[in-house]
mmCIF file with all atom_site columns, C-alpha atoms in Angstrom:
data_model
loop_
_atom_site.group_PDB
_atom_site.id
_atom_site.type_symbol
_atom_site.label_atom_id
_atom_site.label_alt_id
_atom_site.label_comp_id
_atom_site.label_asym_id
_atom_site.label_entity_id
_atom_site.label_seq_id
_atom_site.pdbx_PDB_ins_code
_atom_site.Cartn_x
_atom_site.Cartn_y
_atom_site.Cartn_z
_atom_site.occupancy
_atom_site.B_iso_or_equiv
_atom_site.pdbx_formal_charge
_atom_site.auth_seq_id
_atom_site.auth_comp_id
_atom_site.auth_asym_id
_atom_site.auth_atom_id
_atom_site.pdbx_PDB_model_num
ATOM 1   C CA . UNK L 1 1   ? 0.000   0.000  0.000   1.00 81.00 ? 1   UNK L CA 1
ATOM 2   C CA . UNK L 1 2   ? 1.086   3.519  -0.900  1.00 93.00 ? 2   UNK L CA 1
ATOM 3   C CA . UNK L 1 3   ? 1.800   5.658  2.303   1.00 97.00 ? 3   UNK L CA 1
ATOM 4   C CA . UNK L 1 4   ? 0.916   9.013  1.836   1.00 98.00 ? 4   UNK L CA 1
ATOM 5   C CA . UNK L 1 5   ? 3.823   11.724 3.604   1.00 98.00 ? 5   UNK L CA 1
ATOM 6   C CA . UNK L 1 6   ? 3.234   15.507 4.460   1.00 98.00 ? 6   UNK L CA 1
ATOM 7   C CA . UNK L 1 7   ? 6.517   17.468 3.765   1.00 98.00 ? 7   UNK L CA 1
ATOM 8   C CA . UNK L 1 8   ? 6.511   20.976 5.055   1.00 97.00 ? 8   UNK L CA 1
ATOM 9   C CA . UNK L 1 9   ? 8.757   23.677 6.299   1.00 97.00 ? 9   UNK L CA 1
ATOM 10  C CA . UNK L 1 10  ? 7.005   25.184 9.163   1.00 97.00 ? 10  UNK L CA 1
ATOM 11  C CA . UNK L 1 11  ? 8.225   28.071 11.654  1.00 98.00 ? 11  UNK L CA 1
ATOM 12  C CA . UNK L 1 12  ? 7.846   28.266 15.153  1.00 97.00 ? 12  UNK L CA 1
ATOM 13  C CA . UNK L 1 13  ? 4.604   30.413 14.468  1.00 97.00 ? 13  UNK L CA 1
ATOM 14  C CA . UNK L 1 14  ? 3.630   27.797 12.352  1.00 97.00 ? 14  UNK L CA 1
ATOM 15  C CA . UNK L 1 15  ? 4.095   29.824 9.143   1.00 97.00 ? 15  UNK L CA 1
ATOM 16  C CA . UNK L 1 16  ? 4.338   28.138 5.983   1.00 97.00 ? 16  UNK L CA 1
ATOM 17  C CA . UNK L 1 17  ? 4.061   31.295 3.363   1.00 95.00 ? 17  UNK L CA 1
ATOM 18  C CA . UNK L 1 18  ? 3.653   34.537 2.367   1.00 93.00 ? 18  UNK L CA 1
ATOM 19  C CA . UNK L 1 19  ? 1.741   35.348 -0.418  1.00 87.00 ? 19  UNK L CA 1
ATOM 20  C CA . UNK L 1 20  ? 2.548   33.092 -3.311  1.00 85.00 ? 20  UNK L CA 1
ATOM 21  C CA . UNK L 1 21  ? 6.397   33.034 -1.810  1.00 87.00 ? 21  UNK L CA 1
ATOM 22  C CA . UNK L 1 22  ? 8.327   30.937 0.777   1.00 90.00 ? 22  UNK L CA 1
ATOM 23  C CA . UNK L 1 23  ? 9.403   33.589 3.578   1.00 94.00 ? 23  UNK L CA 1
ATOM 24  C CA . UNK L 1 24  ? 12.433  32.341 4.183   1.00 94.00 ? 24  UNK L CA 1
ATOM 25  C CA . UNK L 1 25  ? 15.319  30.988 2.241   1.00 92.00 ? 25  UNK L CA 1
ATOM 26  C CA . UNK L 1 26  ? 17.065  27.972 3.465   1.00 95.00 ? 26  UNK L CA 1
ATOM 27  C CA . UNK L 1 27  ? 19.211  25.853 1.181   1.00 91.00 ? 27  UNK L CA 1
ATOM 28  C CA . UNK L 1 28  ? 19.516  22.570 3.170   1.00 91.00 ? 28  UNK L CA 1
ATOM 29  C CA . UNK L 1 29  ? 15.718  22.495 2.825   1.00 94.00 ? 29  UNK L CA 1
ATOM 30  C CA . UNK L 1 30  ? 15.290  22.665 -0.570  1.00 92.00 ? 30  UNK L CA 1
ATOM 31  C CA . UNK L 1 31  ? 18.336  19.505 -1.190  1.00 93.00 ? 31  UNK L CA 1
ATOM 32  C CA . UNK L 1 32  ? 16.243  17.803 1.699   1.00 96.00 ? 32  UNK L CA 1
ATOM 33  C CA . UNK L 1 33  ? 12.752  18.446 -0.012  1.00 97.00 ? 33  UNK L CA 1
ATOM 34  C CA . UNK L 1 34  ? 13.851  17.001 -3.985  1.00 97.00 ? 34  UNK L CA 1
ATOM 35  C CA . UNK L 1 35  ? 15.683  14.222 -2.078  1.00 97.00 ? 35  UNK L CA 1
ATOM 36  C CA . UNK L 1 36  ? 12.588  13.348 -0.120  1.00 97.00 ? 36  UNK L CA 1
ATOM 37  C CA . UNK L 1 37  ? 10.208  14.084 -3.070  1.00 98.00 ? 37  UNK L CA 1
ATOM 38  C CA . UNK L 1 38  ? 12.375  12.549 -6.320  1.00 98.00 ? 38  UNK L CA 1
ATOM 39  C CA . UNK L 1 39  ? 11.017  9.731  -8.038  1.00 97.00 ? 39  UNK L CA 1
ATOM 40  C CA . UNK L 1 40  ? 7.480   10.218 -6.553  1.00 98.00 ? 40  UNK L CA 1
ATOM 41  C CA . UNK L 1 41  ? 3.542   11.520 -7.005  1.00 98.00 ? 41  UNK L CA 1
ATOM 42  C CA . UNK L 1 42  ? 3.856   15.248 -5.622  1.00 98.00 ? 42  UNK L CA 1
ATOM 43  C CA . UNK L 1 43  ? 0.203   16.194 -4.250  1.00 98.00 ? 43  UNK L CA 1
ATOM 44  C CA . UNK L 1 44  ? -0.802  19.804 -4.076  1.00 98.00 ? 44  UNK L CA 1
ATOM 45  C CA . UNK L 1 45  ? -3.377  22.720 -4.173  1.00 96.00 ? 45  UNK L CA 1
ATOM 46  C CA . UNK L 1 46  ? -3.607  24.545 -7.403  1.00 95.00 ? 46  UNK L CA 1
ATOM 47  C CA . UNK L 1 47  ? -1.875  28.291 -5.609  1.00 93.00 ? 47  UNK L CA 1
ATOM 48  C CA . UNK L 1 48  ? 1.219   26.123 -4.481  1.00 95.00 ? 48  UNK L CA 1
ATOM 49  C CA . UNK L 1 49  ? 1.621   24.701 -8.518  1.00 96.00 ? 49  UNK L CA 1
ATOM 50  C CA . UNK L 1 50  ? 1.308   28.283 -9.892  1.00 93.00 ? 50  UNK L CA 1
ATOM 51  C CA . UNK L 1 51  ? 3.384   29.179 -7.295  1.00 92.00 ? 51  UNK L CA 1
ATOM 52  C CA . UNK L 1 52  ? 6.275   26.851 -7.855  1.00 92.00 ? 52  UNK L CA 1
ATOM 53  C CA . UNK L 1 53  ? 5.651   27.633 -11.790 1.00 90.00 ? 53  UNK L CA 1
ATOM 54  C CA . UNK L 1 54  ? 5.912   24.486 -13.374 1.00 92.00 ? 54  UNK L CA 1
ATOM 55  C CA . UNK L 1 55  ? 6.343   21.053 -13.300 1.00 94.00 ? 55  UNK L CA 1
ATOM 56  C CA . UNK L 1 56  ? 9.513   20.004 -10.721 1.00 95.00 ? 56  UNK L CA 1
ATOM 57  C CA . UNK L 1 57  ? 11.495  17.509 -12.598 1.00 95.00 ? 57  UNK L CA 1
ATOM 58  C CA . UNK L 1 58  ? 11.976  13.742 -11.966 1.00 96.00 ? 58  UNK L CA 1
ATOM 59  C CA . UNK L 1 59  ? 8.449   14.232 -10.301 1.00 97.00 ? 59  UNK L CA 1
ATOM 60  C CA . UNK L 1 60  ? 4.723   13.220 -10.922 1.00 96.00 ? 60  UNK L CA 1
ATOM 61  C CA . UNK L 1 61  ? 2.991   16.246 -10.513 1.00 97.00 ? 61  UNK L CA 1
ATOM 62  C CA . UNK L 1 62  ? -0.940  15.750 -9.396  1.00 97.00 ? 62  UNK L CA 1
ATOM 63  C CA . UNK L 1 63  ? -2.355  19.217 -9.381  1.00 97.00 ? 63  UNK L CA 1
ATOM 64  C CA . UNK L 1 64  ? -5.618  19.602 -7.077  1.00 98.00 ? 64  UNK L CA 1
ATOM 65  C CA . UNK L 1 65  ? -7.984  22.324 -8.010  1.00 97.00 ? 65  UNK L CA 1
ATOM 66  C CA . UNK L 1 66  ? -11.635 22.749 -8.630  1.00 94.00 ? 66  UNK L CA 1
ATOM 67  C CA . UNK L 1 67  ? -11.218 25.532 -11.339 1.00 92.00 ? 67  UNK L CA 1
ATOM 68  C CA . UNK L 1 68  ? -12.260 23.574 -13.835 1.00 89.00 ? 68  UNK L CA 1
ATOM 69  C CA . UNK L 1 69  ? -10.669 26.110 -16.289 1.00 91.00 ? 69  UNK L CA 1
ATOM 70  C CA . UNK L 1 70  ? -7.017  25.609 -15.146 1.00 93.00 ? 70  UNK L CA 1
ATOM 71  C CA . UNK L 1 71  ? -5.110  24.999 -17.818 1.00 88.00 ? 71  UNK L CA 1
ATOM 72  C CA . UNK L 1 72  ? -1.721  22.540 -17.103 1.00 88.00 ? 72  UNK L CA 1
ATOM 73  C CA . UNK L 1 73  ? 1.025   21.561 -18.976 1.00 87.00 ? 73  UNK L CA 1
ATOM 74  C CA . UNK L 1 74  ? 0.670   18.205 -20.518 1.00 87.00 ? 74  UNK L CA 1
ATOM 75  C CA . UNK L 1 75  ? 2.541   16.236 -17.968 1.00 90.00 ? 75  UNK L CA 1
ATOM 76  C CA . UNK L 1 76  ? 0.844   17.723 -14.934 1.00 96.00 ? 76  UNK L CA 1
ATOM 77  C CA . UNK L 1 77  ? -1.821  15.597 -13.783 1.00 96.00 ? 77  UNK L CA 1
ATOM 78  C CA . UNK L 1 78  ? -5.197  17.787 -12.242 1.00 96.00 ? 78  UNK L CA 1
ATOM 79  C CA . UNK L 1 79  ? -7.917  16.630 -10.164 1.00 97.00 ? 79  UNK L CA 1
ATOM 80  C CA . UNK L 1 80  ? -10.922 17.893 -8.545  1.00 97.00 ? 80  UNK L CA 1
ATOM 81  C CA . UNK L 1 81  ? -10.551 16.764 -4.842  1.00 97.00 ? 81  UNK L CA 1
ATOM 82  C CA . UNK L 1 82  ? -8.101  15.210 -2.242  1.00 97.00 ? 82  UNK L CA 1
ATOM 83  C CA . UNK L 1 83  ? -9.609  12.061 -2.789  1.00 97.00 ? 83  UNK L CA 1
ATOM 84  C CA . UNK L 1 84  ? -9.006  11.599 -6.399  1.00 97.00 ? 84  UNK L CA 1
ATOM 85  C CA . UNK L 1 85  ? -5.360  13.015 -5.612  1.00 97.00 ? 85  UNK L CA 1
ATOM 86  C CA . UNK L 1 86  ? -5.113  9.845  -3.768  1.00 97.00 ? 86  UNK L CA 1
ATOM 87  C CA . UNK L 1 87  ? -6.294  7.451  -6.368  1.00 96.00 ? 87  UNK L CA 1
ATOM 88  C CA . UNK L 1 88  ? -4.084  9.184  -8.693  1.00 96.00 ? 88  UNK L CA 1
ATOM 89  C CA . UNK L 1 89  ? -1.289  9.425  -6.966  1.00 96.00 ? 89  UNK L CA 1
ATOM 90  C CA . UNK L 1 90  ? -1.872  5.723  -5.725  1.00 95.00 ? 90  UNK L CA 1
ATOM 91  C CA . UNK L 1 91  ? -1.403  4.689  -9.441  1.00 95.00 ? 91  UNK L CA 1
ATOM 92  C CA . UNK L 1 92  ? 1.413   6.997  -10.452 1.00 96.00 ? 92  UNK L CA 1
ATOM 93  C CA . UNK L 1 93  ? 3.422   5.394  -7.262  1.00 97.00 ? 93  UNK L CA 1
ATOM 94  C CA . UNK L 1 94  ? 2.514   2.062  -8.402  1.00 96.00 ? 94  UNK L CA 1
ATOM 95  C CA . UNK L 1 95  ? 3.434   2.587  -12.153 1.00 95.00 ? 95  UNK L CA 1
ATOM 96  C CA . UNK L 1 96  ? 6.681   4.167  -10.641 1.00 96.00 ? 96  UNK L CA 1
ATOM 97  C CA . UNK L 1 97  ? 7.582   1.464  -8.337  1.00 96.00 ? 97  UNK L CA 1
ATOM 98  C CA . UNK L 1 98  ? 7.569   3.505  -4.743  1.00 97.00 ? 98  UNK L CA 1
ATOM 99  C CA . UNK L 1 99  ? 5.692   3.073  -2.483  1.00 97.00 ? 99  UNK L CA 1
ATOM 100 C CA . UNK L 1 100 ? 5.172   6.949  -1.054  1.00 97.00 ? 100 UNK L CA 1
ATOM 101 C CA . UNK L 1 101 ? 2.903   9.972  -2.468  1.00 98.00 ? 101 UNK L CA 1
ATOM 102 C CA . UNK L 1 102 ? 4.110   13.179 -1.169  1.00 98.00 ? 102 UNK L CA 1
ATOM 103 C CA . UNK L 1 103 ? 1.791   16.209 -0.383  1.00 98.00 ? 103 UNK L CA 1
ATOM 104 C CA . UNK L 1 104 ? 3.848   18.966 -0.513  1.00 98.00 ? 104 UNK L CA 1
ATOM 105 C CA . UNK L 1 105 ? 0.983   22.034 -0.168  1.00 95.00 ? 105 UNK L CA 1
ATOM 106 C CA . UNK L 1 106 ? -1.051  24.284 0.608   1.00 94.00 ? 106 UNK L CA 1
ATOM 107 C CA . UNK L 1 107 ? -2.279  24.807 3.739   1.00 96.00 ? 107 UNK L CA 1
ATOM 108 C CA . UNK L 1 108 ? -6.122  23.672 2.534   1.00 96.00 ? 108 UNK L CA 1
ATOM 109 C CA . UNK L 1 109 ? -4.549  20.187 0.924   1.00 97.00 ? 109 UNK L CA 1
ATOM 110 C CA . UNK L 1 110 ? -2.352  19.769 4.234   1.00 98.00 ? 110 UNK L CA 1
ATOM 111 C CA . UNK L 1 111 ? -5.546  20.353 6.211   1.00 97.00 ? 111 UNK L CA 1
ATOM 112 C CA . UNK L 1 112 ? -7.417  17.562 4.335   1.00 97.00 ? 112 UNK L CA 1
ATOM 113 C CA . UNK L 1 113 ? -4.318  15.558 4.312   1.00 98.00 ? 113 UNK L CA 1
ATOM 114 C CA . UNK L 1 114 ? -3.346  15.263 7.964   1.00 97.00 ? 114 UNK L CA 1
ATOM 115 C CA . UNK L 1 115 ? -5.918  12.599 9.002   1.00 96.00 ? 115 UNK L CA 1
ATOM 116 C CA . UNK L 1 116 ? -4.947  10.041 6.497   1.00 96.00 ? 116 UNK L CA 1
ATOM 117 C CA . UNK L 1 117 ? -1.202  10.770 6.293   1.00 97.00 ? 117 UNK L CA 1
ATOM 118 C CA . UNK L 1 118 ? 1.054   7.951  8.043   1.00 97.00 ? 118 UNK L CA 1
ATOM 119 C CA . UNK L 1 119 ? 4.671   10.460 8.124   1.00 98.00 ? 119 UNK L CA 1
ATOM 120 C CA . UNK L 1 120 ? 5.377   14.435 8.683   1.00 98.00 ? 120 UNK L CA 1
ATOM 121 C CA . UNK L 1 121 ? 8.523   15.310 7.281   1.00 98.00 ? 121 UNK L CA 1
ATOM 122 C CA . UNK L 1 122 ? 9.372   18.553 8.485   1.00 98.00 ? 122 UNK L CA 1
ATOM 123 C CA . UNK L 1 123 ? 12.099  21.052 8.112   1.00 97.00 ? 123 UNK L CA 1
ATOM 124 C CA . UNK L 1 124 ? 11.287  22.915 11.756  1.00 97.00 ? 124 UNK L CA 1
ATOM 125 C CA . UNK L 1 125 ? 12.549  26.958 11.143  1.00 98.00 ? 125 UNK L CA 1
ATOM 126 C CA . UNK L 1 126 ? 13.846  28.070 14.032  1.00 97.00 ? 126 UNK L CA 1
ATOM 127 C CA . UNK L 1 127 ? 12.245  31.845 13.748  1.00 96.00 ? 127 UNK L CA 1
ATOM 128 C CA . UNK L 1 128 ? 8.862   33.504 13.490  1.00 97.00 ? 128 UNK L CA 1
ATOM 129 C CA . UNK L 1 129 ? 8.767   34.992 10.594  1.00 96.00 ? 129 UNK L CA 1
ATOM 130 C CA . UNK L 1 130 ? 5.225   37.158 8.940   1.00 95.00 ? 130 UNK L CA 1
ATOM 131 C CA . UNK L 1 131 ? 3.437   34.925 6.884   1.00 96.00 ? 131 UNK L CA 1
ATOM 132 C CA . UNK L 1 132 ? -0.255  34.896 5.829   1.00 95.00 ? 132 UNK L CA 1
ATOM 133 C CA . UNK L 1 133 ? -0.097  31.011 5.516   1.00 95.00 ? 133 UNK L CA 1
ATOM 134 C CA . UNK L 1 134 ? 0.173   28.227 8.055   1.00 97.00 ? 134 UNK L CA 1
ATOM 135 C CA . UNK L 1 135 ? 0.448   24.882 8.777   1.00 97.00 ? 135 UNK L CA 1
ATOM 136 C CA . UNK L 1 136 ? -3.078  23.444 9.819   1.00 97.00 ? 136 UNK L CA 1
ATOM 137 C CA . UNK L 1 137 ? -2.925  22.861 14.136  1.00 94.00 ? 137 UNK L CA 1
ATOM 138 C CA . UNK L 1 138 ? -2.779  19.169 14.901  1.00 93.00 ? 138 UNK L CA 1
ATOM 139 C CA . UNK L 1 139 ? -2.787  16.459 17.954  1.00 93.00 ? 139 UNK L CA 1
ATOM 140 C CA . UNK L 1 140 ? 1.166   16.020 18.421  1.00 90.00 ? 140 UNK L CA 1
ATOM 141 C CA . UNK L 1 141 ? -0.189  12.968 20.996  1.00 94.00 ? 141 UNK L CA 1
ATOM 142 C CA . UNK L 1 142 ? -1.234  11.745 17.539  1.00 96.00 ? 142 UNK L CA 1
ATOM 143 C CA . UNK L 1 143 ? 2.509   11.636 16.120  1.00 97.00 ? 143 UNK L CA 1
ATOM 144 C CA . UNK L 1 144 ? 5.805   10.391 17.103  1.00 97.00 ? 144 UNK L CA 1
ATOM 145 C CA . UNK L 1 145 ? 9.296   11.769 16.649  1.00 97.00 ? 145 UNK L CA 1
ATOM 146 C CA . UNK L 1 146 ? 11.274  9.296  14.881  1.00 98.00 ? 146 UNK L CA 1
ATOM 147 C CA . UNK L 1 147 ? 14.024  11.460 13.896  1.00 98.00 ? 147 UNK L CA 1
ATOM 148 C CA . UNK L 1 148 ? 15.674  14.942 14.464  1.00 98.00 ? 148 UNK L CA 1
ATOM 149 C CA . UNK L 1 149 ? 19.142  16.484 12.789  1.00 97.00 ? 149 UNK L CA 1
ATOM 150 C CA . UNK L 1 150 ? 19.969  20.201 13.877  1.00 94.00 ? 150 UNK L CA 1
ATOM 151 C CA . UNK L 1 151 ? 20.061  22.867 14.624  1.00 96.00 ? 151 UNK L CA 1
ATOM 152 C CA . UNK L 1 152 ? 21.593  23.519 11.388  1.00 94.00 ? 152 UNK L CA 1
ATOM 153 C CA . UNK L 1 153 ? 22.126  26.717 9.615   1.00 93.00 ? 153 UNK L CA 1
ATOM 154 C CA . UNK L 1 154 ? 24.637  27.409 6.286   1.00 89.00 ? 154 UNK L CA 1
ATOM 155 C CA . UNK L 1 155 ? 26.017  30.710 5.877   1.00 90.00 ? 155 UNK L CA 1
ATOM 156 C CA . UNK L 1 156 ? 23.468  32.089 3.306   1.00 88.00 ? 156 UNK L CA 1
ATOM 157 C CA . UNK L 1 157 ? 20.330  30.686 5.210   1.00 92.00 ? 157 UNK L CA 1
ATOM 158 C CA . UNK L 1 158 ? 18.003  33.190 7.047   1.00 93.00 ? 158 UNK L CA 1
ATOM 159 C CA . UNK L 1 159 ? 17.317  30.853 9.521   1.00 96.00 ? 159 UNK L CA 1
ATOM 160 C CA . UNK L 1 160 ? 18.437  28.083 12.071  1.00 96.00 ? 160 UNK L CA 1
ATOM 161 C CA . UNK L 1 161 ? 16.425  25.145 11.183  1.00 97.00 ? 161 UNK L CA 1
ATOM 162 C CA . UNK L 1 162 ? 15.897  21.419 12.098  1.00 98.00 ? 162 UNK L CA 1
ATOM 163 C CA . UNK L 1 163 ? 14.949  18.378 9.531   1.00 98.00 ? 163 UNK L CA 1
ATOM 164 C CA . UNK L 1 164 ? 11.849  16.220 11.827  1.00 98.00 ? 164 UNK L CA 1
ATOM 165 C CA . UNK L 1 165 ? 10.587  13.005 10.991  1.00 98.00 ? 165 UNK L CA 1
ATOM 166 C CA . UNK L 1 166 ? 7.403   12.447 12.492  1.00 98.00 ? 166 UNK L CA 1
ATOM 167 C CA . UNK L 1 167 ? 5.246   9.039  12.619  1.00 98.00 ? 167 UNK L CA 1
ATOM 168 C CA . UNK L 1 168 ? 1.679   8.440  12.976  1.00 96.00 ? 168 UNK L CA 1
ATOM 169 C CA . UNK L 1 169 ? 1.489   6.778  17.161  1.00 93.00 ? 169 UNK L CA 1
#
C-alpha cells in the first residue's frame, strides 16, 4: 500500500508562506525536499503549482484544483478533490515502483491531508517569521518523533532550522 507523507517547512509560528512566496530561504531544505520528493507523485493545491511555476522535474505532478478552467502543462496531472489526488497518486506510485505519495501544499490540501497521512517530514525553522499562511494545528499525541538532525544553519540561510521526521502513534 502507498503511504501518503506531508513534507513541510514550518516556523515556530507555524508559518508556511507569504503570499505566493516561501518567507524564508534555506538551502539545506530545498536539497532535503527534492531528495525526499524525487522519483514520486507530488500532491498539491492549485496556488502552491502556480506558485512553484511548473512542473519540478523527476516528479509526478498531481495538481488539485476545482477551477475547472485551469489549464496545465501536458505532464501535470489535475484533479478535482483530495480524494481523487489519492487514487491518482496511488497509481502513479505504483506505475513508478515507490511506495510513497508526497503532499507537498497548501495549507487547505495539508488540512485535508493530515488525518490520512502515516509520516510528517518537516524542516522545523527556528524563527517567526510574517506569513499569511500556516500549517493546519494538529494532535502532536497523535505523532511520534522518529528522527531529528539540527540545529543547522549554512552561511546564506536566514534561519536556524531542524529536519523532523514524524510518525503516525
Amino acid at each position: 500500500m502507498t503511504e501518503l507523507i506531508l513534507v513541510a517547512a514550518v516556523a515556530e509560528n507555524g508559518v508556511i508562506g507569504r503570499g505566493e512566496e516561501l518567507p524564508w530561504r534555506i538551502s539545506g531544505d530545498l536539497k532535503r525536499f527534492r531528495a525526499i520528493t524525487w522519483g514520486k507523485p507530488i500532491l498539491m493545491g492549485r496556488r502552491t503549482f502556480e506558485s512553484i511555476g511548473k512542473p519540478l522535474p523527476g516528479r509526478t505532478s498531481i495538481v488539485i484544483t476545482r477551477d475547472t478552467s485551469f489549464a496545465a502543462p501536458d505532464d501535470v496531472l489535475v484533479v478535482p478533490s483530495l480524494p481523487a489526488a489519492l487514487d491518482r497518486g496511488g497509481l502513479e506510485a505504483e506505475r513508478l515502483g515507490v511506495d510513497e505519495m508526497v503532499v507537498i501544499g497548501g495549507a487547505q490540501i495539508y488540512a485535508q491531508a493530515l488525518p490520512r497521512a502515516a509520516r510528517l517530514r518537516f524542516t522545523e525553522v527556528h524563527g517567526t517569521p510574517e506569513g499569511d499562511v500556516h500549517f493546519p494545528a494538529f494532535d502532536r499525541a497523535q505523532w511520534r518523533e522518529v528522527s531529528r538532525e539540527g540545529p543547522i544553519q549554512g552561511e546564506k540561510d536566514e534561519y536556524a532550522f531542524s529536519f523532523v521526521d514524524y510518525e503516525r502513534a
